[in-house]
Amino acid sequence: MIASLDGQVGAEITVIVVNWNRRDLLRRCLESLARQQGAGFEVIVVDNGSEDGSPEMVEREFAASGRLRVSLIRNQV
């Protein structure tokens, strides 16, 4: 793990995934990341105004369950 300037421990790797109305592909991507072992990492999902339930799926199946260290950013494009 990497320590930040404020002393908090952060991830060694940050994966950024951009999504727009590709819920099924996003789910497959996040499931693959959840299976990875080894280096600590975090995932940032940037959703560009999806209307297919992608943000809700990320929150329900990954963020809330703790399966993956994930942050969701909702862009209203």
mmCIF file of N, CA and C in Angstrom:
data_model
loop_
_atom_site.group_PDB
_atom_site.id
_atom_site.type_symbol
_atom_site.label_atom_id
_atom_site.label_comp_id
_atom_site.label_asym_id
_atom_site.label_seq_id
_atom_site.Cartn_x
_atom_site.Cartn_y
_atom_site.Cartn_z
ATOM 1 N N MET A 1 0.823 -1.185 0.000
ATOM 2 C CA MET A 1 0.000 0.000 0.000
ATOM 3 C C MET A 1 0.871 1.254 0.000
ATOM 4 N N ILE A 2 0.320 2.298 -0.491
ATOM 5 C CA ILE A 2 1.001 3.579 -0.583
ATOM 6 C C ILE A 2 0.399 4.530 0.446
ATOM 7 N N ALA A 3 1.245 5.237 1.172
ATOM 8 C CA ALA A 3 0.753 6.229 2.133
ATOM 9 C C ALA A 3 0.694 7.586 1.446
ATOM 10 N N SER A 4 -0.417 8.279 1.625
ATOM 11 C CA SER A 4 -0.548 9.608 1.034
ATOM 12 C C SER A 4 0.086 10.640 1.946
ATOM 13 N N LEU A 5 0.147 11.873 1.479
ATOM 14 C CA LEU A 5 0.763 12.938 2.274
ATOM 15 C C LEU A 5 0.049 13.166 3.598
ATOM 16 N N ASP A 6 -1.248 12.888 3.648
ATOM 17 C CA ASP A 6 -1.972 13.083 4.906
ATOM 18 C C ASP A 6 -1.894 11.854 5.814
ATOM 19 N N GLY A 7 -1.095 10.864 5.420
ATOM 20 C CA GLY A 7 -0.863 9.701 6.261
ATOM 21 C C GLY A 7 -1.826 8.550 6.046
ATOM 22 N N GLN A 8 -2.834 8.711 5.206
ATOM 23 C CA GLN A 8 -3.781 7.639 4.969
ATOM 24 C C GLN A 8 -3.206 6.659 3.960
ATOM 25 N N VAL A 9 -3.579 5.407 4.130
ATOM 26 C CA VAL A 9 -3.107 4.367 3.221
ATOM 27 C C VAL A 9 -4.022 4.334 2.009
ATOM 28 N N GLY A 10 -3.428 4.321 0.827
ATOM 29 C CA GLY A 10 -4.206 4.294 -0.408
ATOM 30 C C GLY A 10 -3.907 3.045 -1.210
ATOM 31 N N ALA A 11 -4.560 2.908 -2.323
ATOM 32 C CA ALA A 11 -4.368 1.756 -3.184
ATOM 33 C C ALA A 11 -3.078 1.900 -3.982
ATOM 34 N N GLU A 12 -2.498 0.764 -4.342
ATOM 35 C CA GLU A 12 -1.314 0.770 -5.195
ATOM 36 C C GLU A 12 -1.696 1.041 -6.643
ATOM 37 N N ILE A 13 -2.877 0.591 -7.024
ATOM 38 C CA ILE A 13 -3.344 0.729 -8.399
ATOM 39 C C ILE A 13 -4.756 1.298 -8.380
ATOM 40 N N THR A 14 -5.014 2.251 -9.266
ATOM 41 C CA THR A 14 -6.366 2.771 -9.444
ATOM 42 C C THR A 14 -6.804 2.458 -10.865
ATOM 43 N N VAL A 15 -7.940 1.793 -10.990
ATOM 44 C CA VAL A 15 -8.511 1.460 -12.294
ATOM 45 C C VAL A 15 -9.697 2.391 -12.513
ATOM 46 N N ILE A 16 -9.700 3.106 -13.640
ATOM 47 C CA ILE A 16 -10.798 4.011 -13.963
ATOM 48 C C ILE A 16 -11.574 3.412 -15.133
ATOM 49 N N VAL A 17 -12.877 3.235 -14.926
ATOM 50 C CA VAL A 17 -13.746 2.659 -15.950
ATOM 51 C C VAL A 17 -14.803 3.698 -16.304
ATOM 52 N N VAL A 18 -14.900 4.034 -17.578
ATOM 53 C CA VAL A 18 -15.912 4.981 -18.049
ATOM 54 C C VAL A 18 -17.054 4.181 -18.674
ATOM 55 N N ASN A 19 -18.284 4.548 -18.341
ATOM 56 C CA ASN A 19 -19.439 3.784 -18.796
ATOM 57 C C ASN A 19 -20.550 4.706 -19.291
ATOM 58 N N TRP A 20 -21.275 4.205 -20.294
ATOM 59 C CA TRP A 20 -22.511 4.845 -20.737
ATOM 60 C C TRP A 20 -23.411 3.768 -21.330
ATOM 61 N N ASN A 21 -24.444 3.403 -20.576
ATOM 62 C CA ASN A 21 -25.461 2.443 -21.015
ATOM 63 C C ASN A 21 -24.892 1.087 -21.445
ATOM 64 N N ARG A 22 -23.891 0.605 -20.738
ATOM 65 C CA ARG A 22 -23.325 -0.726 -21.021
ATOM 66 C C ARG A 22 -23.282 -1.541 -19.732
ATOM 67 N N ARG A 23 -24.434 -1.652 -19.069
ATOM 68 C CA ARG A 23 -24.517 -2.308 -17.765
ATOM 69 C C ARG A 23 -23.917 -3.712 -17.775
ATOM 70 N N ASP A 24 -24.270 -4.532 -18.769
ATOM 71 C CA ASP A 24 -23.787 -5.915 -18.782
ATOM 72 C C ASP A 24 -22.274 -5.989 -18.950
ATOM 73 N N LEU A 25 -21.735 -5.173 -19.832
ATOM 74 C CA LEU A 25 -20.282 -5.142 -20.026
ATOM 75 C C LEU A 25 -19.585 -4.602 -18.776
ATOM 76 N N LEU A 26 -20.174 -3.594 -18.154
ATOM 77 C CA LEU A 26 -19.615 -3.042 -16.921
ATOM 78 C C LEU A 26 -19.617 -4.089 -15.815
ATOM 79 N N ARG A 27 -20.702 -4.847 -15.697
ATOM 80 C CA ARG A 27 -20.773 -5.912 -14.689
ATOM 81 C C ARG A 27 -19.661 -6.933 -14.915
ATOM 82 N N ARG A 28 -19.465 -7.359 -16.171
ATOM 83 C CA ARG A 28 -18.404 -8.328 -16.470
ATOM 84 C C ARG A 28 -17.036 -7.773 -16.108
ATOM 85 N N CYS A 29 -16.808 -6.506 -16.412
ATOM 86 C CA CYS A 29 -15.536 -5.854 -16.089
ATOM 87 C C CYS A 29 -15.306 -5.846 -14.583
ATOM 88 N N LEU A 30 -16.319 -5.429 -13.824
ATOM 89 C CA LEU A 30 -16.171 -5.342 -12.368
ATOM 90 C C LEU A 30 -16.049 -6.720 -11.727
ATOM 91 N N GLU A 31 -16.761 -7.712 -12.256
ATOM 92 C CA GLU A 31 -16.620 -9.076 -11.735
ATOM 93 C C GLU A 31 -15.203 -9.589 -11.956
ATOM 94 N N SER A 32 -14.640 -9.301 -13.108
ATOM 95 C CA SER A 32 -13.259 -9.695 -13.387
ATOM 96 C C SER A 32 -12.296 -9.021 -12.415
ATOM 97 N N LEU A 33 -12.492 -7.737 -12.184
ATOM 98 C CA LEU A 33 -11.629 -7.018 -11.238
ATOM 99 C C LEU A 33 -11.786 -7.566 -9.820
ATOM 100 N N ALA A 34 -13.003 -7.938 -9.439
ATOM 101 C CA ALA A 34 -13.251 -8.456 -8.092
ATOM 102 C C ALA A 34 -12.524 -9.780 -7.863
ATOM 103 N N ARG A 35 -12.243 -10.526 -8.938
ATOM 104 C CA ARG A 35 -11.537 -11.812 -8.816
ATOM 105 C C ARG A 35 -10.024 -11.663 -8.713
ATOM 106 N N GLN A 36 -9.507 -10.488 -8.986
ATOM 107 C CA GLN A 36 -8.057 -10.278 -8.966
ATOM 108 C C GLN A 36 -7.520 -10.371 -7.543
ATOM 109 N N GLN A 37 -6.329 -10.894 -7.429
ATOM 110 C CA GLN A 37 -5.676 -11.015 -6.132
ATOM 111 C C GLN A 37 -4.305 -10.366 -6.219
ATOM 112 N N GLY A 38 -3.736 -10.085 -5.073
ATOM 113 C CA GLY A 38 -2.399 -9.501 -5.074
ATOM 114 C C GLY A 38 -2.426 -8.053 -4.668
ATOM 115 N N ALA A 39 -1.945 -7.196 -5.554
ATOM 116 C CA ALA A 39 -1.810 -5.773 -5.236
ATOM 117 C C ALA A 39 -3.153 -5.155 -4.871
ATOM 118 N N GLY A 40 -3.105 -4.254 -3.886
ATOM 119 C CA GLY A 40 -4.316 -3.550 -3.507
ATOM 120 C C GLY A 40 -4.695 -2.548 -4.581
ATOM 121 N N PHE A 41 -5.970 -2.509 -4.935
ATOM 122 C CA PHE A 41 -6.388 -1.549 -5.936
ATOM 123 C C PHE A 41 -7.791 -1.056 -5.634
ATOM 124 N N GLU A 42 -8.111 0.033 -6.271
ATOM 125 C CA GLU A 42 -9.445 0.601 -6.171
ATOM 126 C C GLU A 42 -9.965 0.809 -7.584
ATOM 127 N N VAL A 43 -11.272 0.887 -7.702
ATOM 128 C CA VAL A 43 -11.893 1.102 -8.998
ATOM 129 C C VAL A 43 -12.755 2.354 -8.915
ATOM 130 N N ILE A 44 -12.586 3.231 -9.883
ATOM 131 C CA ILE A 44 -13.432 4.411 -10.002
ATOM 132 C C ILE A 44 -14.259 4.230 -11.268
ATOM 133 N N VAL A 45 -15.576 4.184 -11.099
ATOM 134 C CA VAL A 45 -16.477 4.077 -12.240
ATOM 135 C C VAL A 45 -17.042 5.464 -12.513
ATOM 136 N N VAL A 46 -16.809 5.956 -13.724
ATOM 137 C CA VAL A 46 -17.360 7.241 -14.153
ATOM 138 C C VAL A 46 -18.521 6.921 -15.085
ATOM 139 N N ASP A 47 -19.733 7.226 -14.645
ATOM 140 C CA ASP A 47 -20.910 6.947 -15.454
ATOM 141 C C ASP A 47 -21.385 8.236 -16.107
ATOM 142 N N ASN A 48 -21.511 8.199 -17.417
ATOM 143 C CA ASN A 48 -21.867 9.390 -18.190
ATOM 144 C C ASN A 48 -23.361 9.459 -18.490
ATOM 145 N N GLY A 49 -24.176 9.446 -17.447
ATOM 146 C CA GLY A 49 -25.620 9.625 -17.612
ATOM 147 C C GLY A 49 -26.357 8.410 -18.130
ATOM 148 N N SER A 50 -25.919 7.213 -17.768
ATOM 149 C CA SER A 50 -26.591 5.998 -18.228
ATOM 150 C C SER A 50 -28.044 5.968 -17.776
ATOM 151 N N GLU A 51 -28.886 5.391 -18.646
ATOM 152 C CA GLU A 51 -30.302 5.225 -18.341
ATOM 153 C C GLU A 51 -30.681 3.754 -18.273
ATOM 154 N N ASP A 52 -29.680 2.871 -18.205
ATOM 155 C CA ASP A 52 -29.934 1.433 -18.207
ATOM 156 C C ASP A 52 -29.762 0.791 -16.837
ATOM 157 N N GLY A 53 -29.641 1.601 -15.792
ATOM 158 C CA GLY A 53 -29.488 1.060 -14.447
ATOM 159 C C GLY A 53 -28.056 0.747 -14.059
ATOM 160 N N SER A 54 -27.103 1.164 -14.861
ATOM 161 C CA SER A 54 -25.692 0.897 -14.554
ATOM 162 C C SER A 54 -25.266 1.420 -13.184
ATOM 163 N N PRO A 55 -25.544 2.691 -12.851
ATOM 164 C CA PRO A 55 -25.097 3.206 -11.547
ATOM 165 C C PRO A 55 -25.704 2.429 -10.377
ATOM 166 N N GLU A 56 -26.979 2.090 -10.493
ATOM 167 C CA GLU A 56 -27.642 1.340 -9.428
ATOM 168 C C GLU A 56 -27.034 -0.053 -9.276
ATOM 169 N N MET A 57 -26.677 -0.681 -10.404
ATOM 170 C CA MET A 57 -26.048 -1.996 -10.363
ATOM 171 C C MET A 57 -24.702 -1.921 -9.659
ATOM 172 N N VAL A 58 -23.907 -0.890 -9.962
ATOM 173 C CA VAL A 58 -22.600 -0.728 -9.312
ATOM 174 C C VAL A 58 -22.788 -0.587 -7.806
ATOM 175 N N GLU A 59 -23.716 0.264 -7.403
ATOM 176 C CA GLU A 59 -23.947 0.478 -5.971
ATOM 177 C C GLU A 59 -24.459 -0.782 -5.292
ATOM 178 N N ARG A 60 -25.414 -1.466 -5.908
ATOM 179 C CA ARG A 60 -26.049 -2.635 -5.301
ATOM 180 C C ARG A 60 -25.121 -3.853 -5.267
ATOM 181 N N GLU A 61 -24.485 -4.156 -6.388
ATOM 182 C CA GLU A 61 -23.750 -5.412 -6.501
ATOM 183 C C GLU A 61 -22.281 -5.327 -6.113
ATOM 184 N N PHE A 62 -21.727 -4.134 -6.079
ATOM 185 C CA PHE A 62 -20.294 -4.037 -5.804
ATOM 186 C C PHE A 62 -19.977 -3.122 -4.629
ATOM 187 N N ALA A 63 -20.417 -1.886 -4.658
ATOM 188 C CA ALA A 63 -20.059 -0.936 -3.600
ATOM 189 C C ALA A 63 -20.666 -1.332 -2.262
ATOM 190 N N ALA A 64 -21.959 -1.565 -2.224
ATOM 191 C CA ALA A 64 -22.642 -1.865 -0.964
ATOM 192 C C ALA A 64 -22.266 -3.237 -0.418
ATOM 193 N N SER A 65 -21.973 -4.182 -1.296
ATOM 194 C CA SER A 65 -21.669 -5.542 -0.854
ATOM 195 C C SER A 65 -20.240 -5.692 -0.357
ATOM 196 N N GLY A 66 -19.385 -4.727 -0.681
ATOM 197 C CA GLY A 66 -17.992 -4.819 -0.269
ATOM 198 C C GLY A 66 -17.167 -5.769 -1.117
ATOM 199 N N ARG A 67 -17.723 -6.244 -2.228
ATOM 200 C CA ARG A 67 -16.977 -7.155 -3.103
ATOM 201 C C ARG A 67 -15.776 -6.486 -3.731
ATOM 202 N N LEU A 68 -15.828 -5.158 -3.818
ATOM 203 C CA LEU A 68 -14.802 -4.421 -4.528
ATOM 204 C C LEU A 68 -14.717 -3.031 -3.927
ATOM 205 N N ARG A 69 -13.519 -2.497 -3.842
ATOM 206 C CA ARG A 69 -13.346 -1.111 -3.380
ATOM 207 C C ARG A 69 -13.633 -0.215 -4.577
ATOM 208 N N VAL A 70 -14.849 0.295 -4.635
ATOM 209 C CA VAL A 70 -15.300 1.017 -5.826
ATOM 210 C C VAL A 70 -15.926 2.352 -5.442
ATOM 211 N N SER A 71 -15.644 3.356 -6.256
ATOM 212 C CA SER A 71 -16.264 4.672 -6.120
ATOM 213 C C SER A 71 -17.012 4.953 -7.411
ATOM 214 N N LEU A 72 -18.176 5.574 -7.286
ATOM 215 C CA LEU A 72 -18.992 5.883 -8.448
ATOM 216 C C LEU A 72 -19.099 7.388 -8.603
ATOM 217 N N ILE A 73 -18.773 7.868 -9.788
ATOM 218 C CA ILE A 73 -18.921 9.285 -10.121
ATOM 219 C C ILE A 73 -19.978 9.368 -11.214
ATOM 220 N N ARG A 74 -21.035 10.121 -10.951
ATOM 221 C CA ARG A 74 -22.112 10.273 -11.937
ATOM 222 C C ARG A 74 -21.959 11.607 -12.654
ATOM 223 N N ASN A 75 -21.696 11.535 -13.941
ATOM 224 C CA ASN A 75 -21.641 12.740 -14.780
ATOM 225 C C ASN A 75 -22.987 12.905 -15.460
ATOM 226 N N GLN A 76 -23.527 14.083 -15.419
ATOM 227 C CA GLN A 76 -24.768 14.377 -16.133
ATOM 228 C C GLN A 76 -24.397 15.086 -17.424
ATOM 229 N N VAL A 77 -24.176 14.312 -18.464
ATOM 230 C CA VAL A 77 -23.699 14.857 -19.725
ATOM 231 C C VAL A 77 -24.864 15.294 -20.585
#
